[in-house]
CSV table of C-alpha atoms and ligand atoms in Angstrom, one decimal:
chain,number,residue,atom,x,y,z
A,14,MET,CA,0.0,6.9,-15.3
A,15,GLU,CA,2.5,9.5,-14.5
A,16,LEU,CA,4.8,10.5,-17.0
A,17,ILE,CA,8.0,12.8,-15.9
A,18,VAL,CA,9.8,14.5,-18.8
A,19,LEU,CA,13.6,14.1,-17.8
A,20,GLY,CA,15.1,15.0,-21.7
A,21,SER,CA,13.7,16.8,-24.5
A,22,GLY,CA,17.3,17.4,-26.3
A,23,THR,CA,18.9,15.6,-28.6
A,24,SER,CA,22.2,14.3,-28.6
A,25,VAL,CA,23.6,18.2,-29.6
A,26,PHE,CA,23.9,20.0,-25.7
A,27,HIS,CA,21.5,22.6,-24.6
A,28,PRO,CA,21.6,24.4,-21.6
A,29,HIS,CA,17.7,23.9,-20.6
A,30,ARG,CA,16.9,20.2,-22.3
A,31,ALA,CA,18.9,16.9,-21.2
A,32,ALA,CA,19.1,14.4,-23.3
A,33,ALA,CA,16.7,12.2,-24.2
A,34,GLY,CA,14.6,10.4,-20.7
A,35,PHE,CA,11.4,10.3,-19.7
A,36,TRP,CA,10.0,8.6,-16.4
A,37,LEU,CA,6.6,7.0,-16.4
A,38,GLN,CA,4.9,5.6,-13.4
A,39,THR,CA,2.7,2.9,-13.9
A,40,ASN,CA,-0.5,0.4,-12.1
A,41,ALA,CA,2.4,-1.9,-12.9
A,42,GLY,CA,5.2,0.0,-11.8
A,43,SER,CA,8.1,2.1,-12.6
A,44,ILE,CA,9.3,2.5,-16.2
A,45,LEU,CA,12.6,4.4,-17.7
A,46,LEU,CA,12.0,5.2,-21.6
A,47,ASP,CA,15.0,5.8,-22.9
A,48,CYS,CA,18.8,6.2,-21.1
A,49,SER,CA,20.4,8.9,-22.8
A,50,ALA,CA,23.9,10.2,-20.2
A,51,ASP,CA,21.8,13.1,-18.6
A,52,ALA,CA,19.3,10.9,-17.2
A,53,PRO,CA,20.7,9.5,-14.5
A,54,HIS,CA,21.3,12.4,-12.9
A,55,ARG,CA,18.3,13.4,-14.2
A,56,MET,CA,16.1,10.6,-11.9
A,57,ALA,CA,18.3,11.8,-9.1
A,58,GLU,CA,17.2,15.8,-9.2
A,59,GLU,CA,13.7,14.7,-9.6
A,60,ASN,CA,13.7,13.3,-6.0
A,61,LEU,CA,12.4,9.8,-8.1
A,62,ASP,CA,13.1,6.5,-6.7
A,63,TRP,CA,15.7,5.2,-9.3
A,64,ILE,CA,16.6,2.8,-6.9
A,65,ASN,CA,13.3,0.8,-6.9
A,66,LEU,CA,12.8,1.5,-11.0
A,67,ASP,CA,11.6,-1.6,-12.4
A,68,ALA,CA,11.8,-1.8,-16.2
A,69,ILE,CA,14.4,0.4,-19.0
A,70,TRP,CA,13.7,1.0,-22.6
A,71,ILE,CA,16.0,1.3,-25.2
A,72,SER,CA,15.0,2.5,-28.4
A,73,HIS,CA,18.2,2.3,-30.5
A,74,LEU,CA,21.7,2.9,-30.2
A,75,HIS,CA,22.1,6.7,-30.4
A,76,LEU,CA,24.0,7.6,-27.7
A,77,ASP,CA,21.0,10.6,-27.1
A,78,HIS,CA,18.5,7.1,-26.5
A,79,CYS,CA,21.1,4.5,-24.3
A,80,ALA,CA,24.1,6.0,-23.2
A,81,GLY,CA,23.2,6.4,-19.6
A,82,LEU,CA,22.8,2.3,-19.4
A,83,ALA,CA,26.3,1.2,-18.1
A,84,PRO,CA,26.5,4.4,-16.0
A,85,PHE,CA,23.1,3.6,-15.0
A,86,LEU,CA,23.9,0.1,-13.6
A,87,PHE,CA,27.2,0.9,-12.7
A,88,GLY,CA,25.7,3.7,-10.1
A,89,ILE,CA,22.5,1.3,-8.6
A,90,LYS,CA,25.8,-1.4,-8.2
A,91,TRP,CA,27.3,1.0,-5.6
A,92,ALA,CA,24.3,2.7,-3.5
A,93,LYS,CA,22.7,2.0,-0.8
A,94,GLY,CA,20.3,-0.4,-0.3
A,95,ASN,CA,20.2,-2.0,-3.7
A,96,GLY,CA,20.3,-5.2,-1.7
A,97,ASN,CA,16.2,-4.4,-0.4
A,98,ARG,CA,14.7,-4.9,-3.6
A,99,ARG,CA,13.6,-7.8,-4.6
A,100,GLN,CA,12.7,-7.8,-8.3
A,101,PRO,CA,14.5,-7.8,-11.5
A,102,LEU,CA,15.9,-4.8,-12.9
A,103,LYS,CA,14.1,-5.7,-16.7
A,104,ILE,CA,15.8,-3.9,-19.7
A,105,PHE,CA,13.6,-3.5,-22.7
A,106,GLY,CA,14.7,-3.5,-26.3
A,107,CYS,CA,16.2,-2.8,-29.4
A,108,GLN,CA,19.4,-5.3,-30.3
A,109,GLY,CA,22.9,-4.1,-29.5
A,110,ILE,CA,22.2,-3.4,-25.9
A,111,GLU,CA,23.7,-6.7,-24.5
A,112,LYS,CA,26.6,-6.7,-26.8
A,113,LEU,CA,27.1,-1.9,-26.0
A,114,LEU,CA,26.6,-3.2,-22.1
A,115,LYS,CA,29.6,-6.1,-22.4
A,116,ALA,CA,31.9,-4.1,-24.4
A,117,ILE,CA,31.8,-1.4,-22.0
A,118,ASP,CA,32.1,-3.7,-19.2
A,119,GLU,CA,34.9,-5.7,-20.3
A,120,CYS,CA,37.1,-3.0,-21.3
A,121,HIS,CA,37.8,-2.0,-17.5
A,122,ARG,CA,36.3,-5.0,-15.8
A,123,TYR,CA,33.4,-2.6,-14.4
A,124,GLN,CA,31.3,-6.1,-13.2
A,125,LEU,CA,28.1,-4.6,-14.3
A,126,PHE,CA,25.7,-7.7,-14.0
A,127,GLU,CA,27.5,-8.3,-10.8
A,128,GLN,CA,24.5,-6.7,-8.9
A,129,PRO,CA,23.2,-7.4,-5.9
A,130,LEU,CA,19.8,-7.3,-7.9
A,131,THR,CA,19.6,-9.3,-11.4
A,132,ILE,CA,19.8,-7.5,-14.6
A,133,GLU,CA,17.7,-9.4,-17.1
A,134,ILE,CA,17.8,-8.2,-21.1
A,135,HIS,CA,15.2,-8.6,-23.5
A,136,GLU,CA,16.0,-7.3,-27.1
A,137,ILE,CA,13.8,-7.2,-30.1
A,138,ASN,CA,14.5,-8.0,-33.3
A,139,PRO,CA,12.8,-5.6,-35.8
A,140,SER,CA,12.1,-7.5,-38.6
A,141,ASP,CA,10.1,-10.2,-36.2
A,142,LYS,CA,6.8,-9.5,-35.9
A,143,VAL,CA,6.4,-9.5,-32.6
A,144,GLY,CA,2.8,-9.6,-31.1
A,145,SER,CA,2.0,-8.1,-27.2
A,146,PHE,CA,3.7,-9.5,-24.4
A,147,ASP,CA,3.9,-7.9,-20.6
A,148,LEU,CA,6.8,-5.9,-19.5
A,149,LEU,CA,5.7,-5.7,-16.0
A,150,PRO,CA,2.6,-8.3,-15.1
A,151,GLY,CA,0.1,-6.2,-16.4
A,152,LEU,CA,1.5,-3.6,-18.6
A,153,GLN,CA,1.4,-4.9,-22.3
A,154,VAL,CA,3.9,-4.0,-24.6
A,155,GLU,CA,3.4,-4.0,-28.6
A,156,THR,CA,6.8,-2.2,-30.8
A,157,VAL,CA,7.4,-1.6,-34.5
A,158,SER,CA,10.1,-0.9,-36.5
A,159,THR,CA,10.9,3.2,-37.1
A,160,PRO,CA,12.6,4.4,-40.1
A,161,HIS,CA,15.4,6.2,-38.0
A,162,ARG,CA,18.2,2.7,-37.6
A,163,ALA,CA,18.1,-0.3,-38.4
A,164,GLU,CA,17.5,-1.6,-35.0
A,165,SER,CA,15.0,1.2,-33.9
A,166,LEU,CA,11.4,0.7,-32.6
A,167,ALA,CA,8.7,2.3,-31.5
A,168,ILE,CA,6.8,0.8,-28.6
A,169,ARG,CA,3.3,1.3,-27.0
A,170,LEU,CA,2.6,0.7,-23.4
A,171,THR,CA,-1.4,-0.4,-22.1
A,172,ASP,CA,-1.9,-0.7,-18.7
A,173,SER,CA,-4.8,-3.1,-16.5
A,174,ASP,CA,-7.1,0.8,-17.2
A,175,GLY,CA,-6.6,0.7,-20.6
A,176,LEU,CA,-4.5,3.4,-20.4
A,177,MET,CA,-2.7,3.7,-24.1
A,178,LEU,CA,0.8,5.3,-24.1
A,179,VAL,CA,2.7,5.4,-27.7
A,180,TYR,CA,6.7,7.1,-27.7
A,181,THR,CA,7.8,6.7,-30.5
A,182,SER,CA,11.6,7.7,-29.9
A,183,ASP,CA,13.7,9.5,-33.6
A,184,THR,CA,11.4,8.5,-36.5
A,185,GLY,CA,11.8,9.7,-39.9
A,186,TYR,CA,7.3,10.1,-41.3
A,187,SER,CA,5.5,6.6,-41.2
A,188,GLU,CA,1.8,5.8,-41.4
A,189,ASP,CA,2.7,3.2,-40.3
A,190,ILE,CA,4.0,4.6,-36.9
A,191,ALA,CA,0.8,7.2,-37.2
A,192,GLN,CA,-1.5,4.0,-36.7
A,193,PHE,CA,0.3,2.1,-34.2
A,194,ALA,CA,-0.7,5.5,-32.1
A,195,ARG,CA,-4.3,4.9,-32.8
A,196,ASN,CA,-6.2,6.5,-30.4
A,197,ALA,CA,-3.5,6.6,-27.7
A,198,ASP,CA,-4.2,8.6,-24.7
A,199,LEU,CA,-0.8,10.0,-24.6
A,200,LEU,CA,1.8,10.1,-27.8
A,201,ILE,CA,5.0,11.2,-27.1
A,202,LEU,CA,6.5,12.2,-30.6
A,203,GLU,CA,9.5,13.6,-32.0
A,204,CYS,CA,9.7,16.6,-33.5
A,205,SER,CA,12.9,17.6,-34.4
A,206,PHE,CA,13.4,20.4,-36.2
A,207,TYR,CA,10.8,23.7,-37.0
A,208,ARG,CA,11.0,23.2,-40.8
A,209,ASN,CA,13.1,22.6,-43.5
A,210,LYS,CA,15.1,19.4,-41.9
A,211,PRO,CA,17.6,18.5,-43.4
A,212,THR,CA,17.2,14.1,-43.0
A,213,LEU,CA,14.6,11.6,-43.9
A,214,LYS,CA,14.9,10.3,-40.4
A,215,HIS,CA,13.0,12.7,-38.4
A,216,LEU,CA,10.4,15.2,-38.3
A,217,GLU,CA,9.5,18.4,-38.7
A,218,LEU,CA,6.9,20.5,-37.3
A,219,ALA,CA,4.1,19.6,-40.1
A,220,ASP,CA,5.3,15.8,-40.5
A,221,ALA,CA,4.7,15.6,-37.0
A,222,MET,CA,1.3,17.0,-37.5
A,223,ARG,CA,0.0,15.0,-40.2
A,224,ILE,CA,0.3,11.7,-37.8
A,225,ALA,CA,-1.3,13.7,-35.7
A,226,GLN,CA,-3.8,13.7,-37.5
A,227,ILE,CA,-3.9,10.0,-38.6
A,228,ALA,CA,-3.6,8.8,-35.3
A,229,GLN,CA,-5.5,11.4,-33.3
A,230,PRO,CA,-4.4,10.5,-30.0
A,231,LYS,CA,-5.8,12.4,-26.8
A,232,GLU,CA,-3.1,14.5,-25.6
A,233,LEU,CA,0.1,14.8,-28.0
A,234,LEU,CA,3.4,15.6,-26.5
A,235,LEU,CA,6.8,16.6,-29.0
A,236,THR,CA,9.9,16.7,-28.0
A,237,HIS,CA,13.5,15.8,-29.4
A,238,LEU,CA,13.8,19.4,-29.3
A,239,TYR,CA,17.1,20.6,-31.6
A,240,SER,CA,18.0,24.3,-30.7
A,241,GLU,CA,15.9,25.7,-33.7
A,242,TRP,CA,13.0,25.8,-31.3
A,243,ASP,CA,14.4,28.3,-29.0
A,244,GLY,CA,11.9,30.8,-29.0
A,245,ILE,CA,9.3,29.1,-31.2
A,246,ASP,CA,6.2,29.2,-29.7
A,247,LEU,CA,5.6,25.2,-30.9
A,248,GLU,CA,2.1,24.5,-29.2
A,249,LEU,CA,0.8,28.0,-31.0
A,250,GLU,CA,2.9,26.3,-34.4
A,251,ALA,CA,1.2,23.3,-33.8
A,252,ARG,CA,-2.9,24.3,-32.7
A,253,LYS,CA,-2.8,25.4,-36.6
A,254,LEU,CA,-2.2,22.1,-38.3
A,255,TRP,CA,-4.0,19.9,-35.8
A,256,PRO,CA,-6.4,21.2,-33.7
A,257,GLY,CA,-6.0,18.4,-30.8
A,258,LYS,CA,-3.6,19.3,-27.7
A,259,THR,CA,-0.7,19.8,-27.5
A,260,THR,CA,2.1,20.4,-25.4
A,261,ALA,CA,6.0,21.1,-25.3
A,262,ALA,CA,8.1,19.0,-23.5
A,263,ARG,CA,10.5,20.4,-21.5
A,264,ASP,CA,12.4,18.4,-18.4
A,265,GLY,CA,10.6,18.3,-15.6
A,266,ARG,CA,7.6,18.8,-16.7
A,267,ARG,CA,5.4,16.5,-15.5
A,268,LEU,CA,1.8,14.5,-17.3
A,269,ASN,CA,-0.9,13.3,-15.6
A,270,ILE,CA,-2.7,10.4,-18.1
A,271,LYS,CA,-6.3,9.5,-17.4
A,272,ARG,CA,-9.2,8.8,-18.6
A,273,THR,CA,-10.6,11.8,-20.5
A,274,GLY,CA,-14.9,11.6,-21.6
B,14,ZN,ZN1,18.4,11.5,-30.9
B,15,ZN,ZN1,18.6,8.2,-33.1
């Protein structure tokens, strides 16, 4: 698997950090994890094959995680070469995605769903005990509710080689989330604040490192960074609290996820 950070930032604009989006290349296909308003442009900027993107995961309905979805569908509708793809575009994630897209669609008759490609939407009820299912053939997925919004979900993806990636998206502190992420090859965890967080619905560094302590991922990628992180050596601060490998997300960073040891 390869992960490309499209946006390491938040809903508050930052000169070097776009809002949430991660391109994940797997042996089963490509997946966009969250689609902020910045994400479609960032995919083009990174020269990614967005026209053949296989699936999109939306963790929750805060606009820094989903506001690029309608523009992405509108862009792909008018893109050259869109008729060459044979596979559907699968949109997976929280409840409310379809309602949001239809509301935008209807207010100006954008005809977002009238495409040369098929669009499939699968919404997951956070209270359902969801077993594992295949997001793409051979790519297994499980989800769990996070203490952030009623609809918000974390996702765990396991490919056919057994490589495991967990993306929490926005979350408050939760031991359930830490257990869900146990032994991940890569854990993408939010770390909105350095300290003195103003809300229980996000993490600060000490919370994130408590989760890492329990989860023991092979690598931890901290993201969703507000500007209060500017000028702070996040990786150095993280190492003081957990000895494992912590990487600070920055836009354009590419991580190779492979079996170690
Ligand atoms: Zn957010
Ligand atoms: Zn949020």
